[in-house]
Amino acid sequence: MAIVSLQQIGKNYGSVTAVHEFDLTINDGEFLVLLGPSGCGKSTTLRMIAGLESISKGTLEIGGKVMNAVDPKDRGVAMVFQNYALYPHKSVFDNMAMALKLQRVPADEIQRRVGGVADMLGLTDFLERKPAALSGGQRQRVAIGRAIVRTPEVFLFDEPLSNLDAKLRVRMRMELQQLHERLGVTSIYVTHDQVEAMTLADRIVIMDSGVVAQVGTPREVYDDPATIFVAGFIGSPAMNFINIEPAGDYGWKSKDSSFAISDLNGFDTADLTSVTLGIRPEDIEVVARDSKTGDPWCFDADIRLAELLGADALLNLSVAGEDMLVRVGGVDHPERGHQIGIRIAPARLHAFNPDTGKALPRIQKH
Ligand code: ADP
């Protein structure tokens, strides 16, 4: 069993709080991703679990044992670093065998275990090479292999794909998925890349300035972001935000433009004097201009810029003076300078309290 339990874990560097106390249980065999921008505290959290950083507050348990004061090598964890951290003068075999030799594992067993993992990772032909004679992807595979041979209870990954080019990152991402399916080892993975988080994670922990902003499955954090920060961080291109305020009988209007909306589709705005509306670029469709007069979710828009991405395109629109990014499928999209109609999917609308940043509850869902 390798449940990892963080109980009111926190980290201070002198007077600076890098990680505010939080509770989290990582289930046995779960792939958990810590996601957030640079400096949000995700590496510090991972390093506290690894034992590379002391824990200022709270309790860390791995497999039911308190680990706060346990030596890193005795925690049953193996870590994979962004910069691979391989020994440059040792062969691939020796890099992978190092920890086992230190544990005085018999030579024939080391041969067998390293051989098996090398086979699994496609490294068999490179075992005698030094790291300098390997590509970035192969080096990272060696680093992963070195972690696997130790048969840890928990894998810790610190931005392991960040040094690879875009194409290789996609491939390694898939390999990591397959590896996790095969090994089923509890894994904690740090990244600032939301695509990596969405594709790899069973659950994502999104961190913002040392605070846990939301914990949820990829679908939950995408569909129901708990805060404006999460809403803006998950999804690419980012969600459109418009600040609106009550406009008497009409409904709601923007403070800075003539954008107005008659209905908020069931959000409980209580007595708020301002609301931040969130609309994902993929939740807006292009419709014939003036085709749906009377539909409160249809708007006229001017195309400021149209970017063809390949399978789809991004339209940079002005909607009653508000900038809005829309993602449309296909190559036959309308061009820059044209006027179009758009329709926002009401069920996909998001709304936030601009003061607290928190998502507004729904009183009813349309
Ligand atoms: P992330 O991994 O999300 O980029 P880190 O966990 O590395 O963020 O850092 C979180 C915060 O803690 C940052 O503000 C960083 O400057 C601070 N920090 C990290 N390590 C130290 C340290 N050794 N001394 C002081 N502050 C640190």
Short mmCIF file of C-alpha atoms and ligand atoms in Angstrom, two decimals:
data_model
loop_
_atom_site.label_atom_id
_atom_site.label_comp_id
_atom_site.label_asym_id
_atom_site.label_seq_id
_atom_site.Cartn_x
_atom_site.Cartn_y
_atom_site.Cartn_z
CA MET A 1 0.00 0.00 0.00
CA ALA A 2 1.36 3.40 -0.85
CA ILE A 3 -1.17 5.97 0.08
CA VAL A 4 0.51 9.35 0.51
CA SER A 5 -1.15 11.58 3.05
CA LEU A 6 -0.34 15.26 3.54
CA GLN A 7 -1.89 16.61 6.73
CA GLN A 8 -1.74 20.38 7.12
CA ILE A 9 1.62 20.35 5.32
CA GLY A 10 3.25 23.75 4.91
CA LYS A 11 6.64 25.30 4.18
CA ASN A 12 8.24 28.54 5.31
CA TYR A 13 11.58 29.91 4.21
CA GLY A 14 12.21 32.36 7.04
CA SER A 15 9.34 34.82 6.90
CA VAL A 16 8.31 33.70 3.38
CA THR A 17 5.52 31.13 3.18
CA ALA A 18 6.21 29.05 0.07
CA VAL A 19 3.37 26.56 0.74
CA HIS A 20 0.37 27.32 2.96
CA GLU A 21 -0.96 24.39 4.99
CA PHE A 22 -3.18 21.99 3.11
CA ASP A 23 -4.58 18.45 3.37
CA LEU A 24 -4.34 15.95 0.54
CA THR A 25 -4.57 12.17 0.28
CA ILE A 26 -3.05 10.57 -2.80
CA ASN A 27 -4.61 7.17 -3.32
CA ASP A 28 -2.73 3.95 -3.91
CA GLY A 29 -1.88 3.77 -7.62
CA GLU A 30 -3.16 7.25 -8.34
CA PHE A 31 -1.43 9.60 -10.80
CA LEU A 32 -1.63 13.01 -9.14
CA VAL A 33 -0.37 16.16 -10.88
CA LEU A 34 0.66 19.33 -9.04
CA LEU A 35 0.03 22.14 -11.54
CA GLY A 36 0.63 25.87 -11.43
CA PRO A 37 2.78 28.72 -12.69
CA SER A 38 6.40 29.14 -11.73
CA GLY A 39 6.87 29.94 -8.05
CA CYS A 40 3.49 28.63 -6.86
CA GLY A 41 5.06 26.05 -4.52
CA LYS A 42 4.66 22.80 -6.44
CA SER A 43 8.36 21.76 -6.41
CA THR A 44 8.62 22.66 -2.74
CA THR A 45 5.65 20.37 -2.04
CA LEU A 46 7.21 17.54 -4.04
CA ARG A 47 10.59 18.04 -2.38
CA MET A 48 9.00 17.87 1.06
CA ILE A 49 7.50 14.50 0.10
CA ALA A 50 10.88 13.35 -1.25
CA GLY A 51 12.68 14.49 1.89
CA LEU A 52 14.88 16.95 -0.02
CA GLU A 53 13.27 19.83 1.84
CA SER A 54 12.31 19.90 5.51
CA ILE A 55 8.62 20.11 6.41
CA SER A 56 7.86 23.30 8.38
CA LYS A 57 4.35 22.32 9.45
CA GLY A 58 2.11 19.29 9.40
CA THR A 59 2.54 15.56 8.93
CA LEU A 60 3.59 13.48 5.93
CA GLU A 61 2.62 9.82 5.82
CA ILE A 62 3.61 7.34 3.14
CA GLY A 63 2.10 3.86 3.34
CA GLY A 64 0.71 4.71 6.77
CA LYS A 65 4.08 5.70 8.28
CA VAL A 66 5.00 9.20 9.39
CA MET A 67 7.92 10.27 7.21
CA ASN A 68 8.67 13.83 8.39
CA ALA A 69 12.06 12.91 9.83
CA VAL A 70 12.85 9.83 7.74
CA ASP A 71 15.90 9.90 5.45
CA PRO A 72 14.99 10.38 1.73
CA LYS A 73 16.42 7.00 0.75
CA ASP A 74 14.25 5.25 3.33
CA ARG A 75 10.92 6.78 2.28
CA GLY A 76 10.22 4.30 -0.51
CA VAL A 77 10.16 7.08 -3.11
CA ALA A 78 12.14 7.53 -6.32
CA MET A 79 12.40 10.90 -8.01
CA VAL A 80 12.85 11.84 -11.66
CA PHE A 81 14.28 15.32 -12.24
CA GLN A 82 13.89 17.79 -15.11
CA ASN A 83 17.64 17.85 -15.77
CA TYR A 84 17.88 14.02 -15.61
CA ALA A 85 20.63 14.18 -12.91
CA LEU A 86 22.58 11.31 -14.48
CA TYR A 87 26.20 10.55 -13.63
CA PRO A 88 28.04 11.67 -16.79
CA HIS A 89 31.01 9.31 -16.37
CA LYS A 90 28.93 6.22 -15.77
CA SER A 91 27.33 4.05 -18.43
CA VAL A 92 23.57 3.78 -18.79
CA PHE A 93 23.74 0.40 -17.04
CA ASP A 94 25.72 1.77 -14.10
CA ASN A 95 23.46 4.79 -13.79
CA MET A 96 20.47 2.51 -13.52
CA ALA A 97 22.25 -0.01 -11.26
CA MET A 98 23.72 2.56 -8.84
CA ALA A 99 20.98 2.54 -6.19
CA LEU A 100 20.78 -1.27 -6.25
CA LYS A 101 24.55 -1.58 -5.76
CA LEU A 102 24.32 0.75 -2.77
CA GLN A 103 21.60 -1.49 -1.35
CA ARG A 104 23.98 -4.45 -1.88
CA VAL A 105 21.55 -6.23 -4.18
CA PRO A 106 23.32 -9.33 -5.64
CA ALA A 107 24.96 -8.76 -9.04
CA ASP A 108 22.82 -11.29 -10.93
CA GLU A 109 19.65 -9.71 -9.61
CA ILE A 110 20.92 -6.25 -10.63
CA GLN A 111 21.57 -7.64 -14.13
CA ARG A 112 18.08 -9.05 -14.29
CA ARG A 113 16.29 -5.94 -12.96
CA VAL A 114 18.23 -3.40 -15.02
CA GLY A 115 17.94 -5.64 -18.09
CA GLY A 116 14.17 -5.94 -17.64
CA VAL A 117 13.61 -2.21 -17.20
CA ALA A 118 15.97 -1.36 -20.09
CA ASP A 119 13.91 -3.69 -22.25
CA MET A 120 10.67 -2.05 -21.13
CA LEU A 121 12.04 1.40 -22.01
CA GLY A 122 13.80 0.49 -25.26
CA LEU A 123 17.25 1.11 -23.78
CA THR A 124 18.78 -2.35 -24.24
CA ASP A 125 21.06 -1.24 -27.08
CA PHE A 126 22.38 1.73 -25.13
CA LEU A 127 23.38 0.12 -21.84
CA GLU A 128 27.13 0.60 -22.40
CA ARG A 129 26.82 4.22 -23.59
CA LYS A 130 27.55 7.29 -21.49
CA PRO A 131 24.71 9.85 -21.11
CA ALA A 132 26.51 12.35 -23.39
CA ALA A 133 26.04 9.91 -26.28
CA LEU A 134 22.25 9.83 -25.84
CA SER A 135 19.45 12.11 -27.05
CA GLY A 136 17.44 14.13 -24.53
CA GLY A 137 14.56 11.66 -24.71
CA GLN A 138 16.88 8.69 -24.15
CA ARG A 139 18.50 10.42 -21.17
CA GLN A 140 15.12 11.04 -19.61
CA ARG A 141 14.24 7.39 -20.20
CA VAL A 142 17.41 6.38 -18.33
CA ALA A 143 16.40 8.67 -15.45
CA ILE A 144 12.94 7.07 -15.41
CA GLY A 145 14.50 3.60 -15.65
CA ARG A 146 16.77 4.37 -12.73
CA ALA A 147 13.67 5.18 -10.69
CA ILE A 148 11.79 2.04 -11.81
CA VAL A 149 14.57 -0.47 -10.97
CA ARG A 150 14.33 0.58 -7.35
CA THR A 151 10.68 -0.62 -7.32
CA PRO A 152 9.61 2.34 -5.20
CA GLU A 153 6.22 2.68 -3.58
CA VAL A 154 5.90 6.20 -4.97
CA PHE A 155 7.29 7.91 -8.08
CA LEU A 156 7.98 11.63 -7.83
CA PHE A 157 8.41 13.53 -11.11
CA ASP A 158 9.68 17.13 -11.15
CA GLU A 159 8.90 18.63 -14.59
CA PRO A 160 10.49 15.59 -16.29
CA LEU A 161 9.55 16.58 -19.84
CA SER A 162 10.35 20.30 -19.76
CA ASN A 163 13.78 19.97 -21.39
CA LEU A 164 12.46 18.04 -24.39
CA ASP A 165 11.24 19.50 -27.67
CA ALA A 166 7.50 19.67 -28.32
CA LYS A 167 7.26 16.50 -30.42
CA LEU A 168 9.28 14.39 -28.03
CA ARG A 169 7.27 15.73 -25.10
CA VAL A 170 4.08 14.38 -26.65
CA ARG A 171 5.70 10.99 -27.20
CA MET A 172 7.17 10.77 -23.71
CA ARG A 173 3.83 11.81 -22.28
CA MET A 174 2.22 8.79 -23.92
CA GLU A 175 5.04 6.54 -22.75
CA LEU A 176 4.57 7.75 -19.19
CA GLN A 177 0.84 7.00 -19.43
CA GLN A 178 1.54 3.47 -20.65
CA LEU A 179 4.19 2.96 -18.01
CA HIS A 180 1.81 4.04 -15.29
CA GLU A 181 -0.88 1.68 -16.58
CA ARG A 182 1.64 -1.13 -16.53
CA LEU A 183 3.27 -0.46 -13.17
CA GLY A 184 0.36 1.11 -11.30
CA VAL A 185 2.69 2.86 -8.84
CA THR A 186 1.39 5.91 -6.96
CA SER A 187 2.84 8.90 -8.83
CA ILE A 188 3.12 12.58 -8.00
CA TYR A 189 4.05 14.74 -10.97
CA VAL A 190 4.92 18.44 -11.00
CA THR A 191 4.38 20.54 -14.11
CA HIS A 192 3.46 24.05 -15.23
CA ASP A 193 2.06 22.62 -18.47
CA GLN A 194 -1.71 22.26 -18.28
CA VAL A 195 -1.83 19.92 -21.29
CA GLU A 196 0.52 17.51 -19.52
CA ALA A 197 -1.63 17.76 -16.41
CA MET A 198 -4.89 17.20 -18.28
CA THR A 199 -3.58 14.19 -20.21
CA LEU A 200 -1.67 12.40 -17.45
CA ALA A 201 -3.58 13.06 -14.25
CA ASP A 202 -6.21 11.07 -12.42
CA ARG A 203 -6.52 14.21 -10.32
CA ILE A 204 -4.95 17.65 -10.60
CA VAL A 205 -3.99 19.92 -7.70
CA ILE A 206 -3.83 23.49 -8.97
CA MET A 207 -1.64 25.77 -6.89
CA ASP A 208 -1.66 29.56 -6.86
CA SER A 209 0.92 31.50 -4.80
CA GLY A 210 1.49 28.68 -2.33
CA VAL A 211 -2.22 27.98 -1.89
CA VAL A 212 -4.17 25.01 -3.25
CA ALA A 213 -6.78 26.60 -5.53
CA GLN A 214 -8.61 23.39 -6.52
CA VAL A 215 -8.27 19.62 -6.46
CA GLY A 216 -10.22 17.63 -9.04
CA THR A 217 -10.21 15.35 -12.03
CA PRO A 218 -9.17 16.97 -15.34
CA ARG A 219 -12.83 17.14 -16.34
CA GLU A 220 -13.90 18.73 -13.06
CA VAL A 221 -11.30 21.49 -13.17
CA TYR A 222 -12.10 22.18 -16.82
CA ASP A 223 -15.89 22.07 -16.50
CA ASP A 224 -16.23 23.65 -13.07
CA PRO A 225 -13.21 25.76 -12.20
CA ALA A 226 -13.51 26.89 -8.59
CA THR A 227 -11.77 30.23 -9.10
CA ILE A 228 -10.95 32.78 -11.82
CA PHE A 229 -7.32 31.69 -11.49
CA VAL A 230 -8.12 28.04 -12.25
CA ALA A 231 -10.49 29.07 -15.04
CA GLY A 232 -7.77 31.13 -16.69
CA PHE A 233 -5.04 28.54 -16.17
CA ILE A 234 -6.85 25.45 -17.47
CA GLY A 235 -7.76 25.48 -21.14
CA SER A 236 -5.89 26.80 -24.14
CA PRO A 237 -6.42 29.41 -25.40
CA ALA A 238 -7.50 30.84 -22.09
CA MET A 239 -11.08 31.60 -21.09
CA ASN A 240 -12.50 35.01 -22.05
CA PHE A 241 -13.40 37.18 -19.04
CA ILE A 242 -15.79 40.15 -19.07
CA ASN A 243 -16.62 42.26 -16.03
CA ILE A 244 -20.29 43.14 -15.88
CA GLU A 245 -22.58 44.95 -13.46
CA PRO A 246 -26.34 45.03 -12.91
CA ALA A 247 -28.19 47.20 -15.44
CA GLY A 248 -31.67 47.40 -13.96
CA ASP A 249 -34.41 45.75 -16.00
CA TYR A 250 -32.10 44.93 -18.85
CA GLY A 251 -29.90 42.52 -16.93
CA TRP A 252 -26.17 43.05 -16.91
CA LYS A 253 -23.79 45.29 -18.81
CA SER A 254 -20.07 45.84 -19.05
CA LYS A 255 -18.56 48.78 -17.20
CA ASP A 256 -16.10 49.52 -19.98
CA SER A 257 -18.02 48.76 -23.16
CA SER A 258 -21.53 48.41 -24.56
CA PHE A 259 -21.55 44.63 -24.09
CA ALA A 260 -24.79 43.65 -22.35
CA ILE A 261 -26.46 40.39 -21.46
CA SER A 262 -30.05 39.98 -20.33
CA ASP A 263 -29.66 36.78 -18.36
CA LEU A 264 -26.94 34.97 -16.40
CA ASN A 265 -28.40 31.51 -16.85
CA GLY A 266 -29.12 30.70 -13.27
CA PHE A 267 -26.06 31.89 -11.36
CA ASP A 268 -26.71 33.04 -7.84
CA THR A 269 -25.34 36.58 -8.00
CA ALA A 270 -26.92 37.45 -4.61
CA ASP A 271 -26.49 41.20 -4.20
CA LEU A 272 -23.17 41.47 -6.01
CA THR A 273 -22.54 44.80 -7.70
CA SER A 274 -20.17 43.24 -10.19
CA VAL A 275 -19.62 39.80 -11.72
CA THR A 276 -16.85 38.37 -13.89
CA LEU A 277 -18.29 36.38 -16.74
CA GLY A 278 -16.16 33.55 -18.14
CA ILE A 279 -16.62 32.09 -21.62
CA ARG A 280 -14.28 29.52 -23.14
CA PRO A 281 -13.23 30.13 -26.77
CA GLU A 282 -14.56 26.68 -27.67
CA ASP A 283 -17.99 27.39 -26.15
CA ILE A 284 -18.85 30.05 -28.73
CA GLU A 285 -20.11 29.21 -32.20
CA VAL A 286 -20.27 31.31 -35.32
CA VAL A 287 -23.85 31.79 -36.56
CA ALA A 288 -25.37 33.75 -39.41
CA ARG A 289 -25.55 37.42 -38.52
CA ASP A 290 -29.02 38.49 -37.34
CA SER A 291 -30.23 34.93 -37.84
CA LYS A 292 -31.49 34.53 -34.34
CA THR A 293 -32.95 37.87 -33.42
CA GLY A 294 -34.39 37.65 -29.94
CA ASP A 295 -31.99 34.93 -28.80
CA PRO A 296 -30.26 36.48 -25.77
CA TRP A 297 -27.14 34.38 -26.40
CA CYS A 298 -26.52 35.74 -29.92
CA PHE A 299 -24.26 38.73 -30.53
CA ASP A 300 -22.82 40.63 -33.49
CA ALA A 301 -19.05 40.55 -33.73
CA ASP A 302 -16.25 42.10 -35.83
CA ILE A 303 -13.30 39.90 -36.71
CA ARG A 304 -10.11 41.72 -35.76
CA LEU A 305 -7.73 38.87 -36.48
CA ALA A 306 -8.10 35.33 -37.77
CA GLU A 307 -5.35 32.78 -37.09
CA LEU A 308 -5.45 29.48 -38.90
CA LEU A 309 -3.96 26.80 -36.64
CA GLY A 310 -4.53 23.87 -38.99
CA ALA A 311 -7.54 21.82 -38.03
CA ASP A 312 -9.15 24.89 -36.48
CA ALA A 313 -8.78 28.63 -36.30
CA LEU A 314 -8.82 31.33 -33.65
CA LEU A 315 -10.90 34.42 -34.30
CA ASN A 316 -10.05 37.50 -32.32
CA LEU A 317 -13.37 39.32 -32.10
CA SER A 318 -14.72 42.59 -30.89
CA VAL A 319 -18.18 42.02 -29.41
CA ALA A 320 -19.84 45.32 -28.48
CA GLY A 321 -16.39 46.66 -27.61
CA GLU A 322 -15.22 43.56 -25.68
CA ASP A 323 -12.30 41.44 -26.91
CA MET A 324 -13.32 37.83 -27.32
CA LEU A 325 -11.38 34.86 -28.62
CA VAL A 326 -13.36 32.17 -30.42
CA ARG A 327 -12.17 28.78 -31.63
CA VAL A 328 -13.83 27.57 -34.81
CA GLY A 329 -13.31 24.27 -36.58
CA GLY A 330 -12.34 23.76 -40.20
CA VAL A 331 -10.26 25.78 -42.62
CA ASP A 332 -13.19 27.68 -44.14
CA HIS A 333 -13.47 30.21 -41.37
CA PRO A 334 -14.52 33.84 -41.87
CA GLU A 335 -11.68 36.30 -42.54
CA ARG A 336 -10.38 39.35 -40.76
CA GLY A 337 -12.48 42.48 -41.25
CA HIS A 338 -15.75 40.57 -41.64
CA GLN A 339 -18.75 40.92 -39.41
CA ILE A 340 -20.29 37.76 -38.08
CA GLY A 341 -22.83 36.53 -35.57
CA ILE A 342 -21.84 34.43 -32.58
CA ARG A 343 -23.75 32.41 -30.05
CA ILE A 344 -22.49 31.66 -26.56
CA ALA A 345 -23.51 28.24 -25.22
CA PRO A 346 -25.49 29.24 -22.10
CA ALA A 347 -24.93 25.94 -20.30
CA ARG A 348 -21.17 26.45 -20.65
CA LEU A 349 -21.14 29.93 -19.13
CA HIS A 350 -19.01 30.60 -16.02
CA ALA A 351 -19.44 33.39 -13.48
CA PHE A 352 -17.20 34.54 -10.65
CA ASN A 353 -17.18 36.97 -7.77
CA PRO A 354 -14.47 39.44 -8.88
CA ASP A 355 -13.57 40.34 -5.28
CA THR A 356 -12.98 36.81 -3.97
CA GLY A 357 -12.21 35.21 -7.36
CA LYS A 358 -14.57 32.35 -6.44
CA ALA A 359 -17.02 30.72 -8.85
CA LEU A 360 -20.65 31.66 -8.21
CA PRO A 361 -23.03 28.84 -7.31
CA ARG A 362 -25.90 28.05 -9.63
CA ILE A 363 -29.43 28.25 -8.35
CA GLN A 364 -30.67 26.43 -11.43
CA LYS A 365 -29.01 25.00 -14.51
CA HIS A 366 -30.54 25.66 -17.93
P1 ADP B 1 7.41 26.10 -8.32
O1 ADP B 1 7.97 24.73 -8.24
O2 ADP B 1 5.93 26.13 -8.31
O3 ADP B 1 7.99 26.90 -9.45
P2 ADP B 1 8.80 26.50 -5.84
O4 ADP B 1 8.20 25.47 -4.99
O5 ADP B 1 10.14 26.21 -6.43
O6 ADP B 1 7.79 26.89 -6.99
O7 ADP B 1 8.92 27.86 -5.01
C1 ADP B 1 7.84 28.38 -4.26
C2 ADP B 1 8.26 29.67 -3.60
O8 ADP B 1 9.25 29.41 -2.62
C3 ADP B 1 8.85 30.67 -4.57
O9 ADP B 1 8.38 31.93 -4.22
C4 ADP B 1 10.33 30.54 -4.34
O10 ADP B 1 10.99 31.75 -4.60
C5 ADP B 1 10.40 30.18 -2.87
N1 ADP B 1 11.59 29.37 -2.57
C6 ADP B 1 11.89 28.17 -3.10
N2 ADP B 1 13.03 27.68 -2.58
C7 ADP B 1 13.49 28.63 -1.70
C8 ADP B 1 14.62 28.73 -0.82
N3 ADP B 1 15.53 27.76 -0.75
N4 ADP B 1 14.71 29.85 -0.07
C9 ADP B 1 13.78 30.81 -0.13
N5 ADP B 1 12.69 30.78 -0.91
C10 ADP B 1 12.54 29.70 -1.70
#
